Amino acid sequence: MNGSTQVQTKRVTKLCNSKEIVTINGMYPGPVIYAQEDDRVIVRVTNLSPHNASIHWHGVRQRLSCWFDGPSYITQCPIQSGQTFTYEFTLVQQKGTFFWHAHVSWLRATVYGALIVYPKPTVPYPFPYPFEEHIIILGEYWLRDVLQIEQAVLASGGGPPIADSYTINGHPGPNYNCSANDVYKIDVVPGKTYLLRLINAGMNTENFFGIAGHKLTIVEADAEYTKPFTTDKVMLGPGGTVNVLVTANRPISRYSMAVGPYMSARNVPFQNITSVAYFQYLGATPNSVSLPAMLPSFNDNLAVKTVMDGLRGLNTSSVPKVIDENLFVTIGLNVQKCNRKNPNQTCQGPNGGIFAASMNNISFIRPNASLLEAYYRDNTGYFTDDFPGAPLKLYDFVNGAPNNIPNDTNAKNGTRVFVLEYGTRVQLILQDTGTVSTENHPIHLHGYSFYVVGYGSGNYNPDIANFNLVDPPYMNTIGVPVGGWAAIRFTADNPGAWFMHCHLEIHLSWGLSVVFIVKNGQGPLETLPHPPADYPRC
């Protein structure tokens, strides 16, 4: 697959207002990229916008192609205005629903699109072939300029404003102002089965999705097949993709496809108006009332756990049974002490502090150059390799902070990485913390998929934790349970610098991330090649 794209601004009118947004090729959502397993993908990106840009290919493992992974200041400098960079990678043994999105500042709010990778022609789906396939991308829309929002939030030290609407394929739906006709619709034939490729490209909210009166059968999660599991709703955090089969087996009518919030944190404002699209049977009257979808309440943790419990991997022959490196990483928010000149304006976090977020109490500071290039060229001064493999302080992670906010929750700032030898079999325990509030965090690992071998509530206790080493799901983004933990396993067999971060954009802005450096192995098939000739400069 070979193509050229342009990052450019476009004026759109939504929610009674017009504004300029950044797009790819003037499309919102952006163009769908179709490919086939093992295809070589070449995309030439020219930045005609006034902003820095880069594209991340979410879920693509980038085998020996870390230079093209896309997160700004991690694997590349951003593509500056007027510059061009060509992304080139092979979809090695990968197929399913992926997506691409901007990975610099908050451009991801409008710069995203689907990447659909089909099996080879002779390889069938492991489920009944659908009558049709449809892509459903969940998003969030702001009336204000998203880049200005990010700058204002970081300057304030407080929390972000809520989105003005949720969207389905860019459409808010009829529940919002001036949006009665800004609605996405699927026309369905009674009796037929449809494959819906669900993608959550949202920014700061996790979402429930359901279709009024219809069951959803999950057959894929994060571009890996699962054993079929039927439910009436799914929860997708930002960065998550799920394929579901839906059979049009209800009376002829118009049914709501609804997207609403899942907000597990305490005292956090969020958009509570549901976005609706139509699942409309052929033969239904055009002006028929749509039957409403019943979504769980915004804080229904059990609904999330029930779906997670039902996910079982289909192809799980390579689950690491022996572990070489056992890591324990706490995730969550922090409050830093106010040391700014105008505290009334710039220290609007809890108790007059400044919001931050961290892993093992270290807030990641992105360097001002490509971390991958600094590592590759052995340039010192851009990062240190002392990210701790366990928390520096042990305490009751879920139920209590070490002391009172903001005294002891100050995260250390730094560009710290964790180095893994090639071939290391890694177990990583991700532990939610209640320092500010417990919360479900969608944690995404670049360059790898991982087996989710366990999860639970409370503080992780290896003596009582239940692990599934038989058929765990193979994912690239895991919602770490609110007030709980998740255990993932992977083999570090892809050299490069790989970002791991919370996919809630505000948490990434606050530093909830880390970089794993995986060293080269032996020979060319285990060694990161040279950077490309058109590699962007900072």
mmCIF file of N, CA and C in Angstrom, residues 24-75:
data_model
loop_
_atom_site.group_PDB
_atom_site.id
_atom_site.type_symbol
_atom_site.label_atom_id
_atom_site.label_comp_id
_atom_site.label_asym_id
_atom_site.label_seq_id
_atom_site.Cartn_x
_atom_site.Cartn_y
_atom_site.Cartn_z
ATOM 1 N N ILE A 24 -6.219 15.278 8.040
ATOM 2 C CA ILE A 24 -5.448 14.651 6.975
ATOM 3 C C ILE A 24 -6.293 14.699 5.706
ATOM 4 N N ASN A 25 -5.742 15.324 4.671
ATOM 5 C CA ASN A 25 -6.427 15.453 3.368
ATOM 6 C C ASN A 25 -7.796 16.109 3.481
ATOM 7 N N GLY A 26 -7.962 16.974 4.463
ATOM 8 C CA GLY A 26 -9.222 17.685 4.613
ATOM 9 C C GLY A 26 -10.371 16.832 5.093
ATOM 10 N N MET A 27 -10.082 15.635 5.624
ATOM 11 C CA MET A 27 -11.150 14.711 6.043
ATOM 12 C C MET A 27 -11.177 14.578 7.560
ATOM 13 N N TYR A 28 -12.396 14.536 8.116
ATOM 14 C CA TYR A 28 -12.585 14.328 9.554
ATOM 15 C C TYR A 28 -13.775 13.405 9.758
ATOM 16 N N PRO A 29 -13.546 12.191 10.286
ATOM 17 C CA PRO A 29 -12.255 11.548 10.528
ATOM 18 C C PRO A 29 -11.446 11.401 9.234
ATOM 19 N N GLY A 30 -10.178 11.052 9.381
ATOM 20 C CA GLY A 30 -9.282 10.972 8.246
ATOM 21 C C GLY A 30 -9.533 9.758 7.376
ATOM 22 N N PRO A 31 -8.808 9.653 6.259
ATOM 23 C CA PRO A 31 -9.033 8.560 5.308
ATOM 24 C C PRO A 31 -8.733 7.193 5.913
ATOM 25 N N VAL A 32 -9.509 6.199 5.479
ATOM 26 C CA VAL A 32 -9.278 4.817 5.891
ATOM 27 C C VAL A 32 -8.135 4.250 5.040
ATOM 28 N N ILE A 33 -7.216 3.579 5.688
ATOM 29 C CA ILE A 33 -6.148 2.876 4.979
ATOM 30 C C ILE A 33 -6.483 1.388 5.008
ATOM 31 N N TYR A 34 -6.553 0.783 3.820
ATOM 32 C CA TYR A 34 -6.821 -0.653 3.716
ATOM 33 C C TYR A 34 -5.544 -1.368 3.307
ATOM 34 N N ALA A 35 -5.268 -2.504 3.949
ATOM 35 C CA ALA A 35 -4.069 -3.284 3.641
ATOM 36 C C ALA A 35 -4.376 -4.751 3.900
ATOM 37 N N GLN A 36 -3.352 -5.567 3.704
ATOM 38 C CA GLN A 36 -3.468 -7.009 3.881
ATOM 39 C C GLN A 36 -2.298 -7.481 4.740
ATOM 40 N N GLU A 37 -2.501 -8.548 5.466
ATOM 41 C CA GLU A 37 -1.439 -9.085 6.317
ATOM 42 C C GLU A 37 -0.133 -9.221 5.541
ATOM 43 N N ASP A 38 0.965 -8.781 6.167
ATOM 44 C CA ASP A 38 2.329 -8.816 5.608
ATOM 45 C C ASP A 38 2.568 -7.785 4.512
ATOM 46 N N ASP A 39 1.596 -6.892 4.253
ATOM 47 C CA ASP A 39 1.819 -5.827 3.274
ATOM 48 C C ASP A 39 2.880 -4.854 3.769
ATOM 49 N N ARG A 40 3.573 -4.243 2.809
ATOM 50 C CA ARG A 40 4.446 -3.102 3.081
ATOM 51 C C ARG A 40 3.604 -1.842 2.937
ATOM 52 N N VAL A 41 3.600 -0.998 3.958
ATOM 53 C CA VAL A 41 2.827 0.235 3.944
ATOM 54 C C VAL A 41 3.792 1.418 3.814
ATOM 55 N N ILE A 42 3.537 2.277 2.840
ATOM 56 C CA ILE A 42 4.371 3.464 2.621
ATOM 57 C C ILE A 42 3.439 4.663 2.542
ATOM 58 N N VAL A 43 3.575 5.596 3.484
ATOM 59 C CA VAL A 43 2.721 6.780 3.522
ATOM 60 C C VAL A 43 3.612 8.016 3.623
ATOM 61 N N ARG A 44 3.518 8.865 2.598
ATOM 62 C CA ARG A 44 4.305 10.106 2.553
ATOM 63 C C ARG A 44 3.463 11.222 3.146
ATOM 64 N N VAL A 45 3.922 11.777 4.259
ATOM 65 C CA VAL A 45 3.151 12.791 4.984
ATOM 66 C C VAL A 45 3.808 14.151 4.796
ATOM 67 N N THR A 46 3.061 15.088 4.205
ATOM 68 C CA THR A 46 3.521 16.475 4.047
ATOM 69 C C THR A 46 2.706 17.359 4.979
ATOM 70 N N ASN A 47 3.396 18.143 5.793
ATOM 71 C CA ASN A 47 2.718 18.965 6.787
ATOM 72 C C ASN A 47 2.476 20.368 6.220
ATOM 73 N N LEU A 48 1.236 20.626 5.826
ATOM 74 C CA LEU A 48 0.850 21.947 5.327
ATOM 75 C C LEU A 48 0.147 22.773 6.402
ATOM 76 N N SER A 49 0.091 22.252 7.628
ATOM 77 C CA SER A 49 -0.538 22.993 8.726
ATOM 78 C C SER A 49 0.519 23.869 9.406
ATOM 79 N N PRO A 50 0.094 24.816 10.229
ATOM 80 C CA PRO A 50 1.075 25.640 10.959
ATOM 81 C C PRO A 50 1.631 24.972 12.203
ATOM 82 N N HIS A 51 1.213 23.730 12.479
ATOM 83 C CA HIS A 51 1.597 23.053 13.721
ATOM 84 C C HIS A 51 2.542 21.887 13.442
ATOM 85 N N ASN A 52 3.335 21.527 14.450
ATOM 86 C CA ASN A 52 4.104 20.284 14.358
ATOM 87 C C ASN A 52 3.155 19.100 14.234
ATOM 88 N N ALA A 53 3.599 18.053 13.543
ATOM 89 C CA ALA A 53 2.739 16.879 13.363
ATOM 90 C C ALA A 53 3.589 15.611 13.363
ATOM 91 N N SER A 54 2.949 14.509 13.696
ATOM 92 C CA SER A 54 3.531 13.169 13.515
ATOM 93 C C SER A 54 2.368 12.183 13.561
ATOM 94 N N ILE A 55 2.565 11.016 12.979
ATOM 95 C CA ILE A 55 1.501 10.015 12.918
ATOM 96 C C ILE A 55 1.978 8.730 13.585
ATOM 97 N N HIS A 56 1.159 8.231 14.513
ATOM 98 C CA HIS A 56 1.418 6.927 15.155
ATOM 99 C C HIS A 56 0.463 5.896 14.582
ATOM 100 N N TRP A 57 0.987 4.721 14.311
ATOM 101 C CA TRP A 57 0.214 3.629 13.720
ATOM 102 C C TRP A 57 -0.145 2.675 14.856
ATOM 103 N N HIS A 58 -1.278 2.961 15.492
ATOM 104 C CA HIS A 58 -1.613 2.377 16.782
ATOM 105 C C HIS A 58 -1.870 0.872 16.655
ATOM 106 N N GLY A 59 -1.091 0.087 17.387
ATOM 107 C CA GLY A 59 -1.236 -1.367 17.378
ATOM 108 C C GLY A 59 -0.297 -2.068 16.405
ATOM 109 N N VAL A 60 0.291 -1.310 15.462
ATOM 110 C CA VAL A 60 1.263 -1.911 14.534
ATOM 111 C C VAL A 60 2.565 -2.134 15.304
ATOM 112 N N ARG A 61 3.097 -3.344 15.225
ATOM 113 C CA ARG A 61 4.253 -3.685 16.070
ATOM 114 C C ARG A 61 5.570 -3.146 15.538
ATOM 115 N N GLN A 62 5.576 -2.617 14.314
ATOM 116 C CA GLN A 62 6.769 -1.948 13.789
ATOM 117 C C GLN A 62 8.009 -2.819 13.934
ATOM 118 N N ARG A 63 7.929 -4.002 13.397
ATOM 119 C CA ARG A 63 9.048 -4.948 13.478
ATOM 120 C C ARG A 63 10.264 -4.371 12.758
ATOM 121 N N LEU A 64 11.319 -4.062 13.520
ATOM 122 C CA LEU A 64 12.557 -3.466 13.010
ATOM 123 C C LEU A 64 12.314 -2.133 12.297
ATOM 124 N N SER A 65 11.233 -1.446 12.662
ATOM 125 C CA SER A 65 10.925 -0.160 12.028
ATOM 126 C C SER A 65 10.512 0.882 13.067
ATOM 127 N N CYS A 66 11.202 0.879 14.198
ATOM 128 C CA CYS A 66 10.860 1.789 15.296
ATOM 129 C C CYS A 66 10.926 3.255 14.857
ATOM 130 N N TRP A 67 11.780 3.579 13.887
ATOM 131 C CA TRP A 67 11.891 4.958 13.391
ATOM 132 C C TRP A 67 10.547 5.497 12.897
ATOM 133 N N PHE A 68 9.637 4.616 12.523
ATOM 134 C CA PHE A 68 8.376 5.032 11.903
ATOM 135 C C PHE A 68 7.183 4.883 12.848
ATOM 136 N N ASP A 69 7.449 4.682 14.140
ATOM 137 C CA ASP A 69 6.359 4.453 15.088
ATOM 138 C C ASP A 69 5.548 5.725 15.327
ATOM 139 N N GLY A 70 6.195 6.886 15.375
ATOM 140 C CA GLY A 70 5.453 8.137 15.327
ATOM 141 C C GLY A 70 5.360 9.037 16.537
ATOM 142 N N PRO A 71 5.529 8.576 17.796
ATOM 143 C CA PRO A 71 5.358 9.518 18.908
ATOM 144 C C PRO A 71 6.465 10.581 18.908
ATOM 145 N N SER A 72 6.048 11.851 18.889
ATOM 146 C CA SER A 72 7.011 12.945 18.806
ATOM 147 C C SER A 72 7.937 12.977 20.016
ATOM 148 N N TYR A 73 9.196 13.203 19.739
ATOM 149 C CA TYR A 73 10.283 13.291 20.711
ATOM 150 C C TYR A 73 10.610 11.952 21.358
ATOM 151 N N ILE A 74 9.929 10.885 20.941
ATOM 152 C CA ILE A 74 10.291 9.544 21.406
ATOM 153 C C ILE A 74 11.010 8.808 20.278
ATOM 154 N N THR A 75 10.332 8.597 19.154
ATOM 155 C CA THR A 75 10.987 7.909 18.034
ATOM 156 C C THR A 75 11.320 8.856 16.889
#
